[in-house]
Coordinates of C-alpha atoms in Angstrom, one line a residue:
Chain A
X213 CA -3.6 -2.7 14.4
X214 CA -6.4 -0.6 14.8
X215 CA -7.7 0.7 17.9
X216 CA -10.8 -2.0 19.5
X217 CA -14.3 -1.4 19.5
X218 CA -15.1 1.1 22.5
X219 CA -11.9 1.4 23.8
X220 CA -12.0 5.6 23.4
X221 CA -14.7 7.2 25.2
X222 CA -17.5 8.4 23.6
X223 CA -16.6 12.3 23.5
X224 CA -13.2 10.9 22.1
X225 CA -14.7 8.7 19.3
X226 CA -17.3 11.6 18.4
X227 CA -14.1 13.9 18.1
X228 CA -12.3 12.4 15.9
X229 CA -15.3 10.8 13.5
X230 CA -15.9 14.5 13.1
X231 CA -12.3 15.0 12.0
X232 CA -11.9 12.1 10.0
X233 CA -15.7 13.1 8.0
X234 CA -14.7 16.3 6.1
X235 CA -11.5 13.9 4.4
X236 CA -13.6 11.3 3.5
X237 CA -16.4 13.2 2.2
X238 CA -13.9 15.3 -0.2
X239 CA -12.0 12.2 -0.5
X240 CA -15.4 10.6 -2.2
X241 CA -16.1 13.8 -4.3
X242 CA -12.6 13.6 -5.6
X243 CA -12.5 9.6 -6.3
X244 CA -16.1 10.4 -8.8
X245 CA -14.4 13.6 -10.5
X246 CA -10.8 10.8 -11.5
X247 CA -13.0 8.7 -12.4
X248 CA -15.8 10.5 -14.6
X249 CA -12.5 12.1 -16.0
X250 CA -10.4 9.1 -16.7
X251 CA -12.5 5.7 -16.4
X252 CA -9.4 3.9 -17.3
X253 CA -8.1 5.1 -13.9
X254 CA -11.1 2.6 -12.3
X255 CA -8.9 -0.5 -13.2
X256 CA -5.4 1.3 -11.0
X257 CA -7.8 2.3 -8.7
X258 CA -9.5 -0.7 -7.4
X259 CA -6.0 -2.1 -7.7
X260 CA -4.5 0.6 -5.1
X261 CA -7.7 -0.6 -2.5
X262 CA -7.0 -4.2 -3.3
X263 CA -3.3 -3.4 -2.1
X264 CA -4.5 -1.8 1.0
X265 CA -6.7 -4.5 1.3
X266 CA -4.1 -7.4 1.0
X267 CA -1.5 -5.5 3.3
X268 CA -3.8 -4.8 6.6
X269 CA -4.9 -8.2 6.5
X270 CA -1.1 -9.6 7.2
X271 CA -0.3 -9.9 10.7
X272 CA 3.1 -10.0 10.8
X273 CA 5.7 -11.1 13.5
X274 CA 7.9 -8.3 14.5
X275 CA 11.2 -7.7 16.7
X276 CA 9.4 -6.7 19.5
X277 CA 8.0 -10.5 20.1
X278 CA 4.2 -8.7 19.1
X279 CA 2.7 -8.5 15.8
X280 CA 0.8 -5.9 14.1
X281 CA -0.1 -5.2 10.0
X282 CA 1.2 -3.1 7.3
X283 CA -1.2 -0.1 6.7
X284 CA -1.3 -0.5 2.8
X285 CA -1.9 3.2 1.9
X286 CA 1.6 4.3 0.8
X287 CA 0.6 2.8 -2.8
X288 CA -2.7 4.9 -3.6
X289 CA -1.7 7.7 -2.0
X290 CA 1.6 8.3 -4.1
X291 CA -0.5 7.1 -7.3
X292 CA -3.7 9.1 -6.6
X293 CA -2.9 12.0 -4.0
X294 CA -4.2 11.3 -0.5
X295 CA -8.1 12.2 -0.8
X296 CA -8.5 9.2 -2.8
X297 CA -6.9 6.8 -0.6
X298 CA -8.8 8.6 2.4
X299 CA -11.6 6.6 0.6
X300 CA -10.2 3.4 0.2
X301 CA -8.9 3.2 3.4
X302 CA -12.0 3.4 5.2
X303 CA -13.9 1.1 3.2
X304 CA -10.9 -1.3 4.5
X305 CA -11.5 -0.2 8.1
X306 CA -15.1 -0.7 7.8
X307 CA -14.9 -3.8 6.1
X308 CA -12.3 -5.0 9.1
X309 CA -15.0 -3.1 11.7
X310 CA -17.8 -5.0 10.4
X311 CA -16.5 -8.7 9.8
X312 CA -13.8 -9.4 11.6
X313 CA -14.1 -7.6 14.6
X314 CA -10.8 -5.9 14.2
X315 CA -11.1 -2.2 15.0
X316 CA -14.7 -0.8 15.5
X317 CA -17.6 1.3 14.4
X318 CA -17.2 3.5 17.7
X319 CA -13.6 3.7 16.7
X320 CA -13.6 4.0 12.7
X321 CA -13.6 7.7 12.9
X322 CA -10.6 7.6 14.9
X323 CA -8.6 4.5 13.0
X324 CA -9.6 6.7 9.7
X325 CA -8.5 9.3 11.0
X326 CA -4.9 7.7 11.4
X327 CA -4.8 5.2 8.2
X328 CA -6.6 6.7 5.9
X329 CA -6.2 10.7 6.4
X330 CA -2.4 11.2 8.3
X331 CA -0.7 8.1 6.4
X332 CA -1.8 8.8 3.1
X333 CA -0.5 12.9 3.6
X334 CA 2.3 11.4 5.1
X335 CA 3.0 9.3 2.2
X336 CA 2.4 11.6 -0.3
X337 CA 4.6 14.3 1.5
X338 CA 7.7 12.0 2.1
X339 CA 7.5 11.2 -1.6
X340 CA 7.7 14.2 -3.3
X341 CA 10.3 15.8 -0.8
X342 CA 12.4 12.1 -1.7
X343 CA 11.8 12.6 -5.4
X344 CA 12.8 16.3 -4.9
X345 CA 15.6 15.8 -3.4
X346 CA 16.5 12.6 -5.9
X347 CA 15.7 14.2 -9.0
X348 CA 19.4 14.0 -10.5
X349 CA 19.6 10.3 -9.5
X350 CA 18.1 8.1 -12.1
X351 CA 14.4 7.7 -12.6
X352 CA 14.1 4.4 -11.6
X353 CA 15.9 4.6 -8.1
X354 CA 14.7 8.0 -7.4
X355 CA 11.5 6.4 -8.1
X356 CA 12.1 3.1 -5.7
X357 CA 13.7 5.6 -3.3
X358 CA 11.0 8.0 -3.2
X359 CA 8.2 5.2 -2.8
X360 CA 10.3 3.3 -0.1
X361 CA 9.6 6.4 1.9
X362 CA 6.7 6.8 1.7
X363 CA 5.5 3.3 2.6
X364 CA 7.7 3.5 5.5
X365 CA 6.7 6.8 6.7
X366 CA 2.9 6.5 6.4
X367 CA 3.2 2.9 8.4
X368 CA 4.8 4.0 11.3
X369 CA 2.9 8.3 11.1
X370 CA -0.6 5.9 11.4
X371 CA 0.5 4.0 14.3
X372 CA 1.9 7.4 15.7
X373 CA -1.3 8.8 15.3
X374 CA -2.9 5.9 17.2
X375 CA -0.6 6.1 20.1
X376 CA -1.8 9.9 20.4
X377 CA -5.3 8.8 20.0
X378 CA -4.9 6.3 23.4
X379 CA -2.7 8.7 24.9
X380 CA -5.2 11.4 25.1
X381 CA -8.2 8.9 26.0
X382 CA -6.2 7.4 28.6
X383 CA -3.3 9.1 29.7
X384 CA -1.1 7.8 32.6
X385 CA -1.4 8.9 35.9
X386 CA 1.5 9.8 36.6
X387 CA 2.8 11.1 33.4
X388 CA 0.1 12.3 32.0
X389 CA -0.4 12.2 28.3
X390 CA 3.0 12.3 27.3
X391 CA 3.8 9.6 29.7
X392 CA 1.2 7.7 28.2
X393 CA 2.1 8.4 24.5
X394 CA 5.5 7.0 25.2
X395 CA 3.9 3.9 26.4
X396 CA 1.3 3.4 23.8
X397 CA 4.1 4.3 21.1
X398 CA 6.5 1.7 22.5
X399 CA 3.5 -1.2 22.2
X400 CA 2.0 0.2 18.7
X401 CA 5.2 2.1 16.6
X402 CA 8.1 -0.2 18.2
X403 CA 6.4 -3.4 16.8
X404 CA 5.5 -1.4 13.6
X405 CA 9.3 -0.5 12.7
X406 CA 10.4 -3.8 11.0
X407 CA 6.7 -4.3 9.5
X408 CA 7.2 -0.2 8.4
X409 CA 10.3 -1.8 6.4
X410 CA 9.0 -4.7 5.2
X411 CA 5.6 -2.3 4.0
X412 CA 8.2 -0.6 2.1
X413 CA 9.5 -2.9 0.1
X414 CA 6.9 -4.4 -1.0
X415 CA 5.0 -1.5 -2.2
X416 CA 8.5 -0.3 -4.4
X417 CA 7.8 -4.3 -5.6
X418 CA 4.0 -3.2 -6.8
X419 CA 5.3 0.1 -8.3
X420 CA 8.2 -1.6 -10.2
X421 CA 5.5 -4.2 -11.6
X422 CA 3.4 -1.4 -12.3
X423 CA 6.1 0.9 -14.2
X424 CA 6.9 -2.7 -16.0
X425 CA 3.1 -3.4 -17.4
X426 CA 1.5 0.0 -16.8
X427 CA 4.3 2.7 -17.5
X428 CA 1.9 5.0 -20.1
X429 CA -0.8 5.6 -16.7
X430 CA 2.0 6.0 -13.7
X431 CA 3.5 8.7 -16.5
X432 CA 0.0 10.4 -17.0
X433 CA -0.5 10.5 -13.1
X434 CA 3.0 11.9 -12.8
X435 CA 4.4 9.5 -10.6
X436 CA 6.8 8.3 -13.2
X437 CA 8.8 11.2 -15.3
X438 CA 8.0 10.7 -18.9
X439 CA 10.9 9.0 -20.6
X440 CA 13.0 10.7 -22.9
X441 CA 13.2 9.8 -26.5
X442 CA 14.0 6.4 -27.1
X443 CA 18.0 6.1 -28.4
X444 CA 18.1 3.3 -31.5
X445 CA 21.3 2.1 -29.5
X446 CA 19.3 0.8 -26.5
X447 CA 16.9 -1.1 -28.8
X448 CA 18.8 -4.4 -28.6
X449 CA 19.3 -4.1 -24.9
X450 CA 15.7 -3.6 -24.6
X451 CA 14.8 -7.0 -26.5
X452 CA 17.3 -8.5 -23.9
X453 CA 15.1 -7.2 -21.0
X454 CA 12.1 -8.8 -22.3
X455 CA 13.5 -12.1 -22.3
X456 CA 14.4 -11.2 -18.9
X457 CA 10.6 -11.6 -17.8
X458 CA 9.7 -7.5 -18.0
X459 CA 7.5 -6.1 -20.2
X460 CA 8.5 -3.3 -22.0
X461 CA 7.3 0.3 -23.4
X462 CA 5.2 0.0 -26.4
X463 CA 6.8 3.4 -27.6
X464 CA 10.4 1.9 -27.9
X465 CA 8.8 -1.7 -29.8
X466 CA 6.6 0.7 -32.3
X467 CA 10.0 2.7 -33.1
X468 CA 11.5 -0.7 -34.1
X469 CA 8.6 -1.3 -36.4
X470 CA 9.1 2.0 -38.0
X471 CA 12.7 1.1 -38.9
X472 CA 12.7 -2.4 -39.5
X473 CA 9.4 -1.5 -42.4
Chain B
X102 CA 19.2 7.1 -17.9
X103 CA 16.1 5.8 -20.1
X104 CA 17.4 2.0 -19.2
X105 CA 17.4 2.4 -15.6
X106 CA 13.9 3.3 -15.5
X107 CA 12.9 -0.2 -17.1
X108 CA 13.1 -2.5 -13.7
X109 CA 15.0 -5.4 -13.6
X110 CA 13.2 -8.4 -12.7
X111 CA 16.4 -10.0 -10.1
X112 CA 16.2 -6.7 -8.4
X113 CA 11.9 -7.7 -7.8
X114 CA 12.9 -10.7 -6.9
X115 CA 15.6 -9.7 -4.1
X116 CA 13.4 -7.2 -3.0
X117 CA 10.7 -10.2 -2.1
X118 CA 13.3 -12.3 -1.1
X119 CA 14.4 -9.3 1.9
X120 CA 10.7 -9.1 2.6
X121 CA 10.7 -12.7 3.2
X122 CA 13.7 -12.6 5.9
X123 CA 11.9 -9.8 7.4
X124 CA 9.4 -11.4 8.3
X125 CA 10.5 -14.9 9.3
X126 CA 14.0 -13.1 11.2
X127 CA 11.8 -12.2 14.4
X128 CA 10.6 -15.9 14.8
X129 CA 13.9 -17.3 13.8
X130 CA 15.7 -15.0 16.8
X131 CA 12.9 -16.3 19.3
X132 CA 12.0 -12.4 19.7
X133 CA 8.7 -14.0 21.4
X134 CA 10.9 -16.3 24.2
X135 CA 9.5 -15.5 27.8
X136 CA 6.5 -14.3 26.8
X137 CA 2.9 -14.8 27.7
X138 CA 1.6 -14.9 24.6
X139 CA 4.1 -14.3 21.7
X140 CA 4.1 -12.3 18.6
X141 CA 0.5 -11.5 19.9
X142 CA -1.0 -8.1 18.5
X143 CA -0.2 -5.3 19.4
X144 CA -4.0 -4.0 19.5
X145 CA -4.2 -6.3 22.4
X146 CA -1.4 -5.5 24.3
X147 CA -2.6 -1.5 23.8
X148 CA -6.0 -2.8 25.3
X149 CA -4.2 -4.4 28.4
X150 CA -2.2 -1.3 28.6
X151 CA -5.6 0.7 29.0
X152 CA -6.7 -1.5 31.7
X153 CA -3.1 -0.7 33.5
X154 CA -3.2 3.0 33.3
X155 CA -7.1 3.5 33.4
X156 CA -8.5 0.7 36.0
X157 CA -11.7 2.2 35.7
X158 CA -12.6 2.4 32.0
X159 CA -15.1 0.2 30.5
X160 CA -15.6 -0.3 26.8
X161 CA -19.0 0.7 26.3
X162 CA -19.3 -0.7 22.8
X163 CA -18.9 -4.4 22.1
X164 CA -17.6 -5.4 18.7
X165 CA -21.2 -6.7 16.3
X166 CA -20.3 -9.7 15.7
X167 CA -18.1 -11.9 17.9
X168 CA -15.8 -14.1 16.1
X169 CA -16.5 -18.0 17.5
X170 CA -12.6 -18.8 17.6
X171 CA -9.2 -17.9 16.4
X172 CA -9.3 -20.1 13.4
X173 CA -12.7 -18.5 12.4
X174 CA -10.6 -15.0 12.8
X175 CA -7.6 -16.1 10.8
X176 CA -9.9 -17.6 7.8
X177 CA -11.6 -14.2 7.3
X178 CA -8.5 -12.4 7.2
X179 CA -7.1 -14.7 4.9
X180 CA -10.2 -14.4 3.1
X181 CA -10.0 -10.4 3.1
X182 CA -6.2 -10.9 1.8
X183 CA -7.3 -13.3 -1.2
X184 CA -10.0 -11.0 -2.4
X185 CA -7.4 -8.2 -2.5
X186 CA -4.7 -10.3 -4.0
X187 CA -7.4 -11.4 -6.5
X188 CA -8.0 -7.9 -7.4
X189 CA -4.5 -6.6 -7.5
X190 CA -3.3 -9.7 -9.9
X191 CA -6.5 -8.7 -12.2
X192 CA -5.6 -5.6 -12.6
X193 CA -2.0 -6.4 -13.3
X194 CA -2.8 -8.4 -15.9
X195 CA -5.4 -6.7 -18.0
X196 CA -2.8 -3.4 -17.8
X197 CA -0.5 -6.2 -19.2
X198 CA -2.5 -7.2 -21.8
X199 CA -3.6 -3.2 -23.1
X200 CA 0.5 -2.2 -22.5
X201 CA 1.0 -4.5 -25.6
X202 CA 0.6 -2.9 -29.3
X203 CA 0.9 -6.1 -31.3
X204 CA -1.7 -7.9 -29.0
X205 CA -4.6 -5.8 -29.4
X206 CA -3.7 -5.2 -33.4
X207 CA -4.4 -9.1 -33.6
X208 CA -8.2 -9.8 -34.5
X209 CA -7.7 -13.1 -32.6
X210 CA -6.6 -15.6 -31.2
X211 CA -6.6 -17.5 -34.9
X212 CA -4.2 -14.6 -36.3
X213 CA -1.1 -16.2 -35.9
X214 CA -1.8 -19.0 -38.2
X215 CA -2.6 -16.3 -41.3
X216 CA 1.3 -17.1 -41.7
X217 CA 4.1 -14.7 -40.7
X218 CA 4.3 -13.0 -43.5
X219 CA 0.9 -11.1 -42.7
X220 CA 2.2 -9.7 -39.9
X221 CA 4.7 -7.4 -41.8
X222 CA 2.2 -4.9 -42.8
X223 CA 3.0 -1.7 -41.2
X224 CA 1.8 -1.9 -37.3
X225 CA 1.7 -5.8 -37.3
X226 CA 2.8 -7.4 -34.4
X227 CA 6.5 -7.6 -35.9
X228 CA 8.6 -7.5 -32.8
X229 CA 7.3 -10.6 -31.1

């Protein structure tokens, strides 16, 4: 849930579009350099902003009796590092700003500012301290581990962010701005904990689909740890797997060729 | 090690199955019983909250374009969330498509029906 059009002052919204400019502006310079350098990247690419895409566009009920959206970032930000998504996620912001009246143009500075500059670092952060601190479990739940987190983390640091954001347009009375950022945090990161969750696993569901179809680009990008050398004693257990419905390496099927010719 | 790393497909499909219950749990509890408006957004309750703690604030910026209905709302997200889903399931499937040695190897479509035997050269699409 992104903050409405014109809800922070003026001073406010210039403040933080000037905060939120100099990440999105390296953000683009970065997205052109992966791309002139690997235009096979394009394809994951647009798939990482078709993710974030998909995900803010879900409101979802949550615990709290409200409902908000998953932020979408965790993906691209684990696959391409953080600038990239910085990118993606404001072309989602202004996409929401422009046609459905969900956030704002006043505000997009500010939303970006959350969603696509703190989530994304977030994200990225959580996931190497997870696979850091995984590294002797195996790959795969290291992996799931490590992505879980940093869904999970970048969800509910965005809707932190935006509870700070209110708090110091509009802080309470009383309690001033912490007062306030206790009750803008209890509307916007209360309702975002079980959708945080539910973020989470789906975005472990996209990587595991990825590592299934796409494992030779998740290892170039260093999100997955290159394999080691395939054992002949796993081959038949492999086969077994593909029947199963996932795809497999071509490296292992090529070293059956070689000893089958 | 090198086994684990290949994901199971039952584990995908519990994994959706939890994201399902997830997301139906709060409506099955009645989390939304006594309220107002339930499971309304939480951008809107923020925007109330505004109005609580700052009586005098006015937005001075209206959204461009104001949505005719709720329906009208919900259809353009659902639009937004098809055009991603379109894209995502695209991309999925041509990296499915390149992952595969023995598909790309084939001149065609009509290769299969050069017999079996053809496909025992060196490189040929043996394994499938």
């Amino acid at each position: 849930m992104h903050i409405p059009e014109g809800l922070l002052p003026p001073l406010h919204a210039a403040a933080w579009t000037a905060a939120a400019a100099p990440f999105v502006v390296h953000g683009v310079r970065s997205l052109t350099r992966e791309v002139r350098a690997n235009p096979e990247a394009k394809l994951l690419i647009g798939a990482a902003g078709a993710f974030c895409f998909v995900l803010s566009a879900l409101k979802i009920p949550s615990a709290t009796g409200t409902s908000s959206h998953p932020v979408g970032v965790g993906l691209g930000s684990v696959l391409f590092r953080p600038p990239v998504m910085a990118v993606l996620g404001t072309v989602t912001l202004l996409f929401q700003a422009l046609l459905l009246a969900h956030g704002g143009l006043s505000t997009l500075g500010a939303n970006a500012f959350s969603l696509a500059v703190v989530g994304p670092w977030v994200a990225y952060g959580a996931f190497r301290l997870v696979r850091a601190l995984t590294a002797r479990l195996p790959e795969g739940t290291s992996l799931s581990l490590a992505v879980f987190t940093a869904a999970f983390s970048a969800s509910l640091g965005t809707y932190t962010v935006t509870s700070l954001q209110l708090a110091l347009a509009h802080p309470d009375p009383e309690g001033g701005v912490l007062g306030a950022f206790a009750k803008y945090a209890t509307v916007f990161s209360v309702t975002q904990v079980p959708i945080a969750v539910i973020e989470g696993l789906v975005t472990v569901v996209a990587v595991r689909l990825l590592t299934s179809v796409n494992r030779g680009d998740l290892v170039r990008l260093g999100v997955l740890r290159p394999a080691p050398a395939p054992v002949p004693e796993t081959a038949p257990r492999e086969a077994a797997d593909r029947e199963a419905g996932t795809a497999d390496t071509a490296a292992a099927g090529g070293d059956d060729k070689e000893k089958n010719a | 090690m090198s086994d684990r790393s290949t994901p199971r497909a039952w584990v995908t499909w519990a994994l959706l199955a939890a994201v399902a219950v997830l997301a139906v749990l709060p409506l099955a509890t009645g989390a939304g019983e006594g309220m107002e408006e339930p499971f309304s957004g939480a951008d809107g309750q923020a925007e109330s909250l505004v109005g609580e703690l700052n009586p005098d604030y006015e937005p001075w910026m209206a959204p461009l374009v104001e949505l005719p209905s709720g329906e009208v709302e919900s259809g353009l997200f659902a639009l937004q969330a098809a055009i991603g889903a379109g894209v995502v399931g695209y991309a999925l499937g041509v990296a499915r498509t390149r992952s595969r040695p023995g598909d790309r190897a084939a001149p065609g479509p009509g290769a299969p029906s050069a017999g079996p035997e053809a496909s025992d050269a060196p490189g040929g699409p043996r394994d499938r």
